[in-house]
Coordinates of C-alpha atoms in Angstrom, one line a residue:
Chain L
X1 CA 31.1 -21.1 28.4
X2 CA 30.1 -19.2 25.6
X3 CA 29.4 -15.6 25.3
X4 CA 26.3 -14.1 22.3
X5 CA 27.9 -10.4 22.3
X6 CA 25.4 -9.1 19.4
X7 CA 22.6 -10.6 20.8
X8 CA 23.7 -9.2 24.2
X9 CA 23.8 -5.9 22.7
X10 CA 20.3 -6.4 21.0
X11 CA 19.0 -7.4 24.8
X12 CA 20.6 -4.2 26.6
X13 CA 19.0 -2.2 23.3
X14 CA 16.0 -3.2 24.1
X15 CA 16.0 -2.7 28.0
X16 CA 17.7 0.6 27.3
X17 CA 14.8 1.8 25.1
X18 CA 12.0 0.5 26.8
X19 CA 13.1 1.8 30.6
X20 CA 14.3 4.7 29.2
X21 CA 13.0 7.2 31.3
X22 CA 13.3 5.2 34.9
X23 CA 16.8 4.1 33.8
X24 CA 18.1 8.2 33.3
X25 CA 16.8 8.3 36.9
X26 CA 19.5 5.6 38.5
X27 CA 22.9 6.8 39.1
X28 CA 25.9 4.4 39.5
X29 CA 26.7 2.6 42.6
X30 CA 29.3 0.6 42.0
X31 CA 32.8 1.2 40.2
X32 CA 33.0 -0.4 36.5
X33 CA 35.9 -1.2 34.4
X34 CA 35.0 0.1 31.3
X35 CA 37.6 0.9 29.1
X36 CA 37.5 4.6 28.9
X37 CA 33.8 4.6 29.4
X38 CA 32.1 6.5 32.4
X39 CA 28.4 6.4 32.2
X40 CA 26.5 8.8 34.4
X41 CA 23.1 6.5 34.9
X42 CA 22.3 3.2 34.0
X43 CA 20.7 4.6 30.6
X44 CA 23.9 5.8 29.6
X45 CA 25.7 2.1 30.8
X46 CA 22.7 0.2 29.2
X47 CA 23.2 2.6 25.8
X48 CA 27.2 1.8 25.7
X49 CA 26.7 -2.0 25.6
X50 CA 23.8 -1.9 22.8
X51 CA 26.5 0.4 20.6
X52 CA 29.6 -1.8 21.6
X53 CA 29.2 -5.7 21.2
X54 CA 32.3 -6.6 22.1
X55 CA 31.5 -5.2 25.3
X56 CA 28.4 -5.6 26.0
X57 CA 28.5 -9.0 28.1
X58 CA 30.9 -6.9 30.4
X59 CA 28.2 -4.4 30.4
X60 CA 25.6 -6.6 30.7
X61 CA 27.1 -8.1 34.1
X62 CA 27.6 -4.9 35.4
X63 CA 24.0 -4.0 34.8
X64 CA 22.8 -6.6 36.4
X65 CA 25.1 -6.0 39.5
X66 CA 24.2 -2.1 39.2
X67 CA 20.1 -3.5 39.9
X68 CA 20.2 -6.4 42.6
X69 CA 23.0 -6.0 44.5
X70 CA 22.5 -4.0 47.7
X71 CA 24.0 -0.2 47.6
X72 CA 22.7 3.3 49.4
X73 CA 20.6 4.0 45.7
X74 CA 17.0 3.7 46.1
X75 CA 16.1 1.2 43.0
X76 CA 13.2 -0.2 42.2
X77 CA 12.2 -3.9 41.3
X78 CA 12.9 -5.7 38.7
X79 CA 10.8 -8.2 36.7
X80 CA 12.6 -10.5 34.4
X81 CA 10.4 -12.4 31.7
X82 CA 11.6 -15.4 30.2
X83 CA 9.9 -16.8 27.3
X84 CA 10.1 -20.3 26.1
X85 CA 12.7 -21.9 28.7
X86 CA 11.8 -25.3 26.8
X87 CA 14.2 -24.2 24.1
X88 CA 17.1 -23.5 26.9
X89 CA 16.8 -27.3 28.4
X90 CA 18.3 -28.8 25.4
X91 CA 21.0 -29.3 22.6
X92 CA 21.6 -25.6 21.2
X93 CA 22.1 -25.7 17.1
X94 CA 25.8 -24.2 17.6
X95 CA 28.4 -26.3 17.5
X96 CA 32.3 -26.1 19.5
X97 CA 35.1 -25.9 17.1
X98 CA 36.0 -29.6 17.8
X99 CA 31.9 -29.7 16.1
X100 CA 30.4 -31.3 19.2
X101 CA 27.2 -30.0 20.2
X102 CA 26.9 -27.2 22.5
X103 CA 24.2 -27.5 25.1
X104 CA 22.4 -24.8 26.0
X105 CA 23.8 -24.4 29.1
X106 CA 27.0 -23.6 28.0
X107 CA 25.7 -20.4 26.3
X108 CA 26.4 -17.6 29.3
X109 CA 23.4 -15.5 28.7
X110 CA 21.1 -18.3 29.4
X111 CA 22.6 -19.6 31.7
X112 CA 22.7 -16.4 33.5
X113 CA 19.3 -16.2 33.4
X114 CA 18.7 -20.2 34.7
X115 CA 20.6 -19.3 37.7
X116 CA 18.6 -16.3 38.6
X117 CA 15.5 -18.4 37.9
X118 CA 16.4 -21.5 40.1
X119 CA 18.9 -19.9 42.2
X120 CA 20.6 -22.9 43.2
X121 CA 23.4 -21.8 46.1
X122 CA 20.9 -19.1 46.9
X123 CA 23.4 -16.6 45.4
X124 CA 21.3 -14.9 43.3
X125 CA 19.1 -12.1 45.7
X126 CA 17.4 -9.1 44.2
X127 CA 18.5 -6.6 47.0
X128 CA 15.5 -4.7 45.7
X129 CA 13.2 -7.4 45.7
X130 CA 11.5 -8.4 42.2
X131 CA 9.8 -11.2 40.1
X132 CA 11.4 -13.7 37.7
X133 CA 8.6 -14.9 35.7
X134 CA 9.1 -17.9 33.1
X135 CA 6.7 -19.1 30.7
X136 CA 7.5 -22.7 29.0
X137 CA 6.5 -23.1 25.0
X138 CA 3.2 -25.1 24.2
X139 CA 3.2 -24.7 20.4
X140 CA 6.8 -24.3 19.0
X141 CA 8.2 -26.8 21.8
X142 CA 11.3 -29.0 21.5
X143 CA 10.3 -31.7 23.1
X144 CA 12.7 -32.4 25.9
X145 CA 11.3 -35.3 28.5
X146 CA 13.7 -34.0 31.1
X147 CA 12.5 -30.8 31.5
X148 CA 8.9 -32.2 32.1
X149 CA 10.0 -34.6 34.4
X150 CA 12.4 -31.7 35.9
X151 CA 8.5 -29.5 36.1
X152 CA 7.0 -32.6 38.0
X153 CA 9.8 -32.7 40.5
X154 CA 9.6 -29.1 41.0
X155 CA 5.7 -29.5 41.7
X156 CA 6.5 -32.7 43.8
X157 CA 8.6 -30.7 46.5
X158 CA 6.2 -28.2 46.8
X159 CA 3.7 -30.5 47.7
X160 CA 6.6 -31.8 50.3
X161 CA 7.8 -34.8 48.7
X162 CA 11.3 -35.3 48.8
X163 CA 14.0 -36.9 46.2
X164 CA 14.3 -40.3 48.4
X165 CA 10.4 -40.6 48.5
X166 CA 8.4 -43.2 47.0
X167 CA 6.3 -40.9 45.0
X168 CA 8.7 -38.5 44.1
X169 CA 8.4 -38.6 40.2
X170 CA 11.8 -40.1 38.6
X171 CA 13.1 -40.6 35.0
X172 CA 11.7 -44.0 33.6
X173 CA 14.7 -47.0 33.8
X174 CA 16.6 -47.0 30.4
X175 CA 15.9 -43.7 29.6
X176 CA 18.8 -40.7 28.7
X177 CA 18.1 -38.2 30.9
X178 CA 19.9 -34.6 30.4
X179 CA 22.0 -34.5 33.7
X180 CA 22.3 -30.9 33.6
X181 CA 19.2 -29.8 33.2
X182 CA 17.4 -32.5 36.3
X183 CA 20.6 -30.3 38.1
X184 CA 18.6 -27.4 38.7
X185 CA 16.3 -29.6 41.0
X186 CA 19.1 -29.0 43.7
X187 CA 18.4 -25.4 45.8
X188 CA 15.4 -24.0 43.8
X189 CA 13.1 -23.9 47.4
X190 CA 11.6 -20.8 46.0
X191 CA 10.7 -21.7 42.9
X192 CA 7.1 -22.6 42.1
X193 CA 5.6 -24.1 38.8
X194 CA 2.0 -22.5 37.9
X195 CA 0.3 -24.7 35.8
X196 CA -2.4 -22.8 33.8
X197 CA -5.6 -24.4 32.9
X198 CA -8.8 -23.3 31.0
X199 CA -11.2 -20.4 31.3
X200 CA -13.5 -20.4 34.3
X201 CA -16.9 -20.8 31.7
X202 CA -19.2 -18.4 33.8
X203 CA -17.2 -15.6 34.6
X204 CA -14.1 -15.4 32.8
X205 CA -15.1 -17.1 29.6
X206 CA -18.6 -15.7 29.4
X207 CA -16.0 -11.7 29.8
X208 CA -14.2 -12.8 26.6
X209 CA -16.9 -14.1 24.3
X210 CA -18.7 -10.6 25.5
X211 CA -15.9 -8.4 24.6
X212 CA -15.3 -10.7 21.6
X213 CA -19.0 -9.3 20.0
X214 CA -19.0 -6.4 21.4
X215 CA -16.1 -5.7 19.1
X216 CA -17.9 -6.9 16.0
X217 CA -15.7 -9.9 15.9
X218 CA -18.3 -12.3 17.0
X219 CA -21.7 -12.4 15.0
X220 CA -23.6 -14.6 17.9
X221 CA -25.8 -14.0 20.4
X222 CA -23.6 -15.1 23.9
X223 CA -25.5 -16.8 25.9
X224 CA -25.4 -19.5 28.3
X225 CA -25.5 -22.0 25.9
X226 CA -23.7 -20.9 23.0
X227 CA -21.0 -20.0 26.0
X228 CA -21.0 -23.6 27.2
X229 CA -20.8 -25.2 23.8
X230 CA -17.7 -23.0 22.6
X231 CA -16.1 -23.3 26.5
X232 CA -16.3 -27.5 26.1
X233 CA -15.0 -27.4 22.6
X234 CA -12.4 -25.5 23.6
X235 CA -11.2 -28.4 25.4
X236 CA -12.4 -26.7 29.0
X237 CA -12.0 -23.1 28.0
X238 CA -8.6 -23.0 26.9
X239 CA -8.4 -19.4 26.0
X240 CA -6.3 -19.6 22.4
X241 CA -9.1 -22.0 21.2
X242 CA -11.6 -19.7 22.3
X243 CA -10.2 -17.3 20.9
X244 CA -10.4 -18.9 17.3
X245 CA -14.2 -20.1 17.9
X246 CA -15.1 -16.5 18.7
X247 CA -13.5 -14.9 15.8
X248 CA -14.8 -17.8 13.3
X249 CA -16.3 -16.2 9.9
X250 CA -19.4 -18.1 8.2
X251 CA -19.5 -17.2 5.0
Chain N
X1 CA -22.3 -23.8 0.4
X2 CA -21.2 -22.7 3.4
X3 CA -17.6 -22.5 4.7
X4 CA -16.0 -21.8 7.9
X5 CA -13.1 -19.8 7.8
X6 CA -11.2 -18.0 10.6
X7 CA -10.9 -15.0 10.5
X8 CA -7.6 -14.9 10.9
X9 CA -6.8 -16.9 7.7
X10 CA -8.9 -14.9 5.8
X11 CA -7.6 -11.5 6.4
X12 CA -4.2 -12.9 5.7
X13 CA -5.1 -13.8 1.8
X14 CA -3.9 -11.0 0.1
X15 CA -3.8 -10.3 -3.8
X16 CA -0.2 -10.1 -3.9
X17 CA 1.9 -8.0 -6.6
X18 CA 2.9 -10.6 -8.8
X19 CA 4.9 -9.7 -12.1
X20 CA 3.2 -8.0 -14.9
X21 CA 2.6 -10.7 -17.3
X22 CA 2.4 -10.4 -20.5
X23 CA 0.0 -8.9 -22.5
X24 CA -3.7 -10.6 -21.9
X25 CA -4.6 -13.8 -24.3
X26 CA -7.6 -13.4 -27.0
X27 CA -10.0 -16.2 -27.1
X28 CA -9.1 -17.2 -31.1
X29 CA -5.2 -17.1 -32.1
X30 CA -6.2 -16.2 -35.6
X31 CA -6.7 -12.4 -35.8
X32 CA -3.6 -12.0 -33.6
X33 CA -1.5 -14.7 -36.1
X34 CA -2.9 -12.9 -39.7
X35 CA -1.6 -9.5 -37.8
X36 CA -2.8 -5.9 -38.4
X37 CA -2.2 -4.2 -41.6
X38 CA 0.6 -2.6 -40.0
X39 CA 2.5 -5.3 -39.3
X40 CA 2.3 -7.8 -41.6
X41 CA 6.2 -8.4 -42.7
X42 CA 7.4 -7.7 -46.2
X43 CA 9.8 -10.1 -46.4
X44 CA 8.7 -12.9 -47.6
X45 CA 9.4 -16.4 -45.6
X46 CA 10.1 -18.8 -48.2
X47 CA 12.8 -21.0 -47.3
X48 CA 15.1 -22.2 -50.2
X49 CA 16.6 -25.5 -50.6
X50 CA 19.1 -26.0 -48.1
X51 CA 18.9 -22.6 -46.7
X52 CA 18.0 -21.7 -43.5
X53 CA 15.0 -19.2 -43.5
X54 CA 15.6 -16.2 -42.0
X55 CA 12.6 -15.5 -39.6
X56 CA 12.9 -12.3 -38.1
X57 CA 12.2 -13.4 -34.2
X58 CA 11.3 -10.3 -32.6
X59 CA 13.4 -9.8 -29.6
X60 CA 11.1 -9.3 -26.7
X61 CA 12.8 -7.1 -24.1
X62 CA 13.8 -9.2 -20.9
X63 CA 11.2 -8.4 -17.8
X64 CA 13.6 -8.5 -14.4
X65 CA 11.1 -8.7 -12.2
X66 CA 11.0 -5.8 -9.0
X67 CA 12.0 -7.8 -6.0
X68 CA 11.2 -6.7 -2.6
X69 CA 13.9 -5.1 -0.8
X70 CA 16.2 -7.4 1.6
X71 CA 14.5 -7.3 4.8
X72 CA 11.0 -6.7 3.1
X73 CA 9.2 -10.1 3.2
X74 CA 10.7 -10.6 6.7
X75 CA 9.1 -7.7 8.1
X76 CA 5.9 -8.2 6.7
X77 CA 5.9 -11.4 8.5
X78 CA 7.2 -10.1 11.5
X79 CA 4.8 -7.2 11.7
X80 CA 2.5 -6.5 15.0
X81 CA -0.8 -4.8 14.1
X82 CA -2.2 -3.6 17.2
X83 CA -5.3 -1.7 15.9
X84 CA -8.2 -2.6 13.4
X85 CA -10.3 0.4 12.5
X86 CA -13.3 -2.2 11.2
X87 CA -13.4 -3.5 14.3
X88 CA -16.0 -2.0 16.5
X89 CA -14.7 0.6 19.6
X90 CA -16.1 -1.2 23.0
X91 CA -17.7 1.8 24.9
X92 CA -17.1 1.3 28.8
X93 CA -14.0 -0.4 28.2
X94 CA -10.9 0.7 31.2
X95 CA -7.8 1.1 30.7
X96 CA -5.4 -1.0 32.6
X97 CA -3.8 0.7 35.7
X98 CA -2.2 0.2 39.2
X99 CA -5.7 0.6 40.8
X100 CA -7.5 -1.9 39.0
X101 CA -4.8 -4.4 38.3
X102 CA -5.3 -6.1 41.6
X103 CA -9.1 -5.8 42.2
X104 CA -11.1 -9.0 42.5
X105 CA -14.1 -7.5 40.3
X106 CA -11.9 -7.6 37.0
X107 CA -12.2 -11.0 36.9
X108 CA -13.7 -11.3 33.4
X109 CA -13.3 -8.3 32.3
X110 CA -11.1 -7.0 29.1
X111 CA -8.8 -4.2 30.2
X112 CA -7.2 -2.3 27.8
X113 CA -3.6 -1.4 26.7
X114 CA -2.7 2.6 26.3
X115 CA -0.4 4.6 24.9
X116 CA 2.7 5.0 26.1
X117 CA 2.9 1.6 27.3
X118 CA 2.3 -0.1 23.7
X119 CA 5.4 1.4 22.8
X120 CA 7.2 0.0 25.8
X121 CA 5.8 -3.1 25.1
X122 CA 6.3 -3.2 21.4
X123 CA 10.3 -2.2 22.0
X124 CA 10.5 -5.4 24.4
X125 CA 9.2 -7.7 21.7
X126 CA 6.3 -8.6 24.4
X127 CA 4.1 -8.9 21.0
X128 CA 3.7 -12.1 19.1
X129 CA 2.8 -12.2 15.3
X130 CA 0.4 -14.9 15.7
X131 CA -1.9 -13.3 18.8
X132 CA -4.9 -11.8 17.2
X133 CA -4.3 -8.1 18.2
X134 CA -5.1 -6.9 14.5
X135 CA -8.9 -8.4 14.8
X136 CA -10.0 -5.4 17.5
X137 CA -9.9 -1.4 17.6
X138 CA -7.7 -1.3 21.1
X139 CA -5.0 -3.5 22.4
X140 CA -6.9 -5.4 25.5
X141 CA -6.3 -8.5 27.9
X142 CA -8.8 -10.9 29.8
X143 CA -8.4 -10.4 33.5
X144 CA -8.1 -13.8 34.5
X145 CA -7.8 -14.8 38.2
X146 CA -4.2 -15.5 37.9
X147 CA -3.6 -12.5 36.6
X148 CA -5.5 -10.6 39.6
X149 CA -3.2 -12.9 41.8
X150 CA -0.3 -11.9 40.0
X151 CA -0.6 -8.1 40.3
X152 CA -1.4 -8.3 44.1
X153 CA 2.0 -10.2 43.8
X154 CA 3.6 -7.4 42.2
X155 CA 1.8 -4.5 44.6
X156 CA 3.3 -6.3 47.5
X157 CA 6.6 -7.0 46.2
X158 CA 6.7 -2.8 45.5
X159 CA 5.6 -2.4 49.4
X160 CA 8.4 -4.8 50.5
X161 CA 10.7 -2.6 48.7
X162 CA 9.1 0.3 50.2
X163 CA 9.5 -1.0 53.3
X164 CA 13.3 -2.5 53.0
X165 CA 12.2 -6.0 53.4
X166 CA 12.7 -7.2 49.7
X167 CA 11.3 -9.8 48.3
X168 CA 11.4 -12.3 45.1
X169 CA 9.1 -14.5 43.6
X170 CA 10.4 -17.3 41.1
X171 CA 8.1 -18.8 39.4
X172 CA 7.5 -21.3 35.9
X173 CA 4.6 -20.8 33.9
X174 CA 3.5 -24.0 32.4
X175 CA 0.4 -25.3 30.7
X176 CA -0.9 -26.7 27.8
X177 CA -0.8 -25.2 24.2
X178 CA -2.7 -21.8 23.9
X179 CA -3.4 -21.9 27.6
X180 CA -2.4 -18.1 27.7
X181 CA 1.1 -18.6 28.9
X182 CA 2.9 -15.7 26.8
X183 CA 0.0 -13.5 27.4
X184 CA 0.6 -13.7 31.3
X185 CA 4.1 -12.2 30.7
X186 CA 2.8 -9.8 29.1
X187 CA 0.4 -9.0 31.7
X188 CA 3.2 -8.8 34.2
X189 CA 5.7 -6.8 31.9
X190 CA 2.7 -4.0 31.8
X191 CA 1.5 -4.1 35.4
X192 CA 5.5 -3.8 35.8
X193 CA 5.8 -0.6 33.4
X194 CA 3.0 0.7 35.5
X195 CA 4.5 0.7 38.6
X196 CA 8.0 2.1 37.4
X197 CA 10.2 -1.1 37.7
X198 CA 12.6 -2.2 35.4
X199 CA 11.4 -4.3 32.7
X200 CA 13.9 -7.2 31.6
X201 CA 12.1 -9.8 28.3
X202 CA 13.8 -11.9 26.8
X203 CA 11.5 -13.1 24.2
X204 CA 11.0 -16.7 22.5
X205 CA 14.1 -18.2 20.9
X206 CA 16.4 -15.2 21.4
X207 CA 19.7 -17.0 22.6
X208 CA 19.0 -20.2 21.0
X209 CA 17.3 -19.9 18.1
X210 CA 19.1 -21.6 14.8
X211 CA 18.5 -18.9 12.4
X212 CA 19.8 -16.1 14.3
X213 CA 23.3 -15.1 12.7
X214 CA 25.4 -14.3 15.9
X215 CA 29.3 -14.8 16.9
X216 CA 29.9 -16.9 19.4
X217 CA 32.9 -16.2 21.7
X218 CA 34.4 -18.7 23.9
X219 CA 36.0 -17.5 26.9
X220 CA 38.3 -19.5 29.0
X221 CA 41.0 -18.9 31.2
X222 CA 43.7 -16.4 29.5
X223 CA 43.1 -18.3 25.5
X224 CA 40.7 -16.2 23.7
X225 CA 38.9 -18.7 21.8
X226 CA 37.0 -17.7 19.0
X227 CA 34.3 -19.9 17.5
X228 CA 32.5 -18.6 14.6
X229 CA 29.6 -20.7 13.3
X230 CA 27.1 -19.3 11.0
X231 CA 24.0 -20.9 10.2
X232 CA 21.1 -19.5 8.2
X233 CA 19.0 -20.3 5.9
X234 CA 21.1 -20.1 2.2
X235 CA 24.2 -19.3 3.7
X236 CA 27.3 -22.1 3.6
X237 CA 28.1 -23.2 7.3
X238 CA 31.8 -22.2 7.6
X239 CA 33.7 -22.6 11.1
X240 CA 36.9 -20.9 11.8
X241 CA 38.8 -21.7 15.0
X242 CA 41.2 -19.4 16.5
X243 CA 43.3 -19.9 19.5
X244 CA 45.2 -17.0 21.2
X245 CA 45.0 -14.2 19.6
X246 CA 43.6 -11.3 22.3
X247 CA 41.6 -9.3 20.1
X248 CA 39.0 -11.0 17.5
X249 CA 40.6 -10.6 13.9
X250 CA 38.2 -8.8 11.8
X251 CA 39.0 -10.3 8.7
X252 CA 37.4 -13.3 9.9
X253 CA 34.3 -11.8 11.5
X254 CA 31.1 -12.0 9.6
X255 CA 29.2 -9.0 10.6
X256 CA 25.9 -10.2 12.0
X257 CA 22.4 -8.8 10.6
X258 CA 20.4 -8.7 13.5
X259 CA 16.6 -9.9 13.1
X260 CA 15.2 -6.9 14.7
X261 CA 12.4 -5.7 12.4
X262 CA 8.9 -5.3 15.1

């Protein structure tokens, strides 16, 4: 296991910043070992690890306790965003003194993180209830055929189908699968995979291309046709390609 | 001749500050060889037999060129426009907010990003370089019917807490290229500001990204194991592996320059 204390401390920078004002709000609920620290609220805690690297996976940890575990504070939700797990199902670049690989998984922040998403031993409860929302990478992907195969599996057992079942997707024969990552498969009953499509053409579509020329952006008239010829090229109204059609110059 | 260009690609050309060249070339040589009155030499050039001549080459003053300053170019990159004042304003255009983040008849409509929350947004890194924020006057996003779905998710997960029966919703985002995957999270992280939570992003590539210079530490079991591996563009890979000492010793620490420039 590996710890990232500067990019830890960038992390709890950020949070600190950004929830500034409903962080001052939150006293502590739980003793800390801090050495010769004693934050007040979880501004102060969140502060302390951004200024101190070396201790800010401590502080991180203790964060995290501080917001999901259950304690007499009132606290609100939290939402966790995760962008680009694709890059976390892999090889990472570093490398172990003995220069073997480290995988991703190894690295405790993300790791962290992959438990509270899949929640395997159904350890990992928000006491305060909130949403751990993940987004995989479409344009700066690694490609890693385990973790698409893990997606499938995920969307098979929501449908009901089980690991013994016929139709239960499994890794092609003489392939090298990642055991790790086809790991998280185990537990994970409340995870669900939402796959996201294209535009609807009429409603949502037809909003965008509007808002698109009413900004000056787009120099057509939108109508129903010139809506349905930009919605099909965009390969069924993905919204990034219609994006570029609507902000295409013609010189 | 007509040619389709994005739009994109075409505010990025830029006439960039190159390096003052030297002084701008007449069509014919001649004038500028025969020199001005002023500056024809005296001396004459003649070279003697096995002498070498003597030609006065004028020294011309070395230009060092004014580099950027370290960090510069990156953040120029890196930038996040969120505003473009040739854009037109869209009259009628809401702002999004706890009442209408949920509501069926948003479907399709742009709602728009204020204040306080871009900044929010901007510290979390929620921004990405290469979404087109910089084409309109006011930060906006399409209201698609997942992302209805997904703030009656969040309203109810805020009544569950109300009420003491807390609840949590895991969930993957997956799709195709461009299919608006990034842009979701964002539309959670600000229907999250909105309704006082606390906001947790960990953006694309933060932990595992190859050009990020950050120390690695090893921690097993009583044997502080410190593994220091650097690797950036331009800088020589080193590795230094040390085994039991408790505290990390600074004269083998690199200190890390963090990427933080949005």
């Amino acid at each position: 296991m590996y710890d990232q204390p500067k990019l830890t401390a960038e992390l709890l920078q950020r949070i600190s910043k950004s929830n500034e004002r409903v962080l001052k709000s939150l006293p502590l609920a739980h003793a800390h070992k801090l050495e010769d620290h004693h934050p007040k609220d979880l501004y102060r805690l969140a502060t302390i690890g951004a200024e101190n690297s070396s201790l800010s996976w401590k502080i991180w940890q203790a964060l995290w306790k501080e917001l999901t575990f259950p304690s007499e504070h009132k606290r609100p939700p939290v939402l966790v965003a995760l962008d680009g797990i694709d890059h976390w199902m892999t090889l990472s670049k570093y490398r172990s003194s003995e220069f073997h690989p480290i995988h991703a998984h190894q690295l405790a922040p993300i790791r962290h993180f992959l438990e509270i998403l899949f929640n395997k031993d159904g350890g990992k409860k928000l006491a305060n209830g909130g949403l751990i929302l993940a987004a995989t990478t479409g344009s700066n992907a690694p490609s890693v055929p385990t973790f698409e195969l893990l997606l499938k599996q995920l969307e098979a057992k929501e449908q009901g189908l089980k690991l013994g079942d016929e139709e239960f997707p499994m890794p092609e024969p003489y392939k090298v699968v990642d055991g790790r990552v086809l790991d998280l498969l185990d537990g994970s009953d409340e995870l669900n995979v939402q796959r996201l499509k294209g535009l609807e053409k009429d409603v949502e579509a037809r909003g965008l291309l509007e808002y698109f020329a009413r900004s000056g952006v787009m120099r057509e008239v939108v109508s129903q046709t010139t809506v349905g010829e930009k919605w099909s090229l965009a390969g069924g109204g993905v919204v990034g390609e219609l994006a570029r059609f609507g902000k295409r110059l013609r010189i | 001749m007509s040619l389709t260009i994005c739009t994109e690609c075409f505010a990025r050309l830029r006439i960039t500050q190159s390096v003052q060249s030297t002084s701008s070339r007449t069509f014919s040589t001649t004038a500028a060889q025969a020199g001005s009155a002023g500056s024809r030499k005296t001396k004459s050039n003649k070279a003697y037999y096995r002498e070498a001549t003597n030609r006065v080459i004028k020294k011309k003053p070395r230009v060092i060129p004014k580099l950027p300053m370290i960090g510069e170019r990156k953040a120029l990159r890196k930038r996040i426009v969120l505003s473009n004042t040739n854009a037109l304003e869209v009259h009628g255009m809401q702002d999004l907010n706890v009442k209408n983040m949920a509501d069926e008849e948003q479907v399709g409509q742009v709602l728009g990003l204020n204040g306080q929350l871009l900044d929010q947004l901007r510290e979390l890194k929620a921004f990405k370089p290469t979404q087109n924020w910089n084409m309109f006057r006011k930060p906006g996003t399409l209201m698609r019917r997942e992302s209805v779905a997904l703030g009656r998710t969040i309203l109810d997960i805020k009544a569950g807490q109300a009420e003491k029966r807390p609840r949590t919703v895991r969930r993957i985002v997956a799709g195709d290229r461009s299919t608006g995957k990034s842009l979701m999270l964002l539309q959670a992280m600000s229907m999250a500001f909105m309704n006082e939570w606390v906001v947790i992003n960990v953006p694309e590539g933060m932990f595992s990204s190859r050009w990020m210079i950050s120390q690695l530490t090893a921690s097993r079991s009583g044997v502080y194991n410190c593994s220091l591996r650097i690797c950036s563009d331009g800088f020589n890979v080193r590795e230094a592996a040390i085994t039991g000492s408790s505290s990390p010793n600074p004269a083998l620490t690199v200190p890390g320059i963090t990427s933080d420039y949005v």
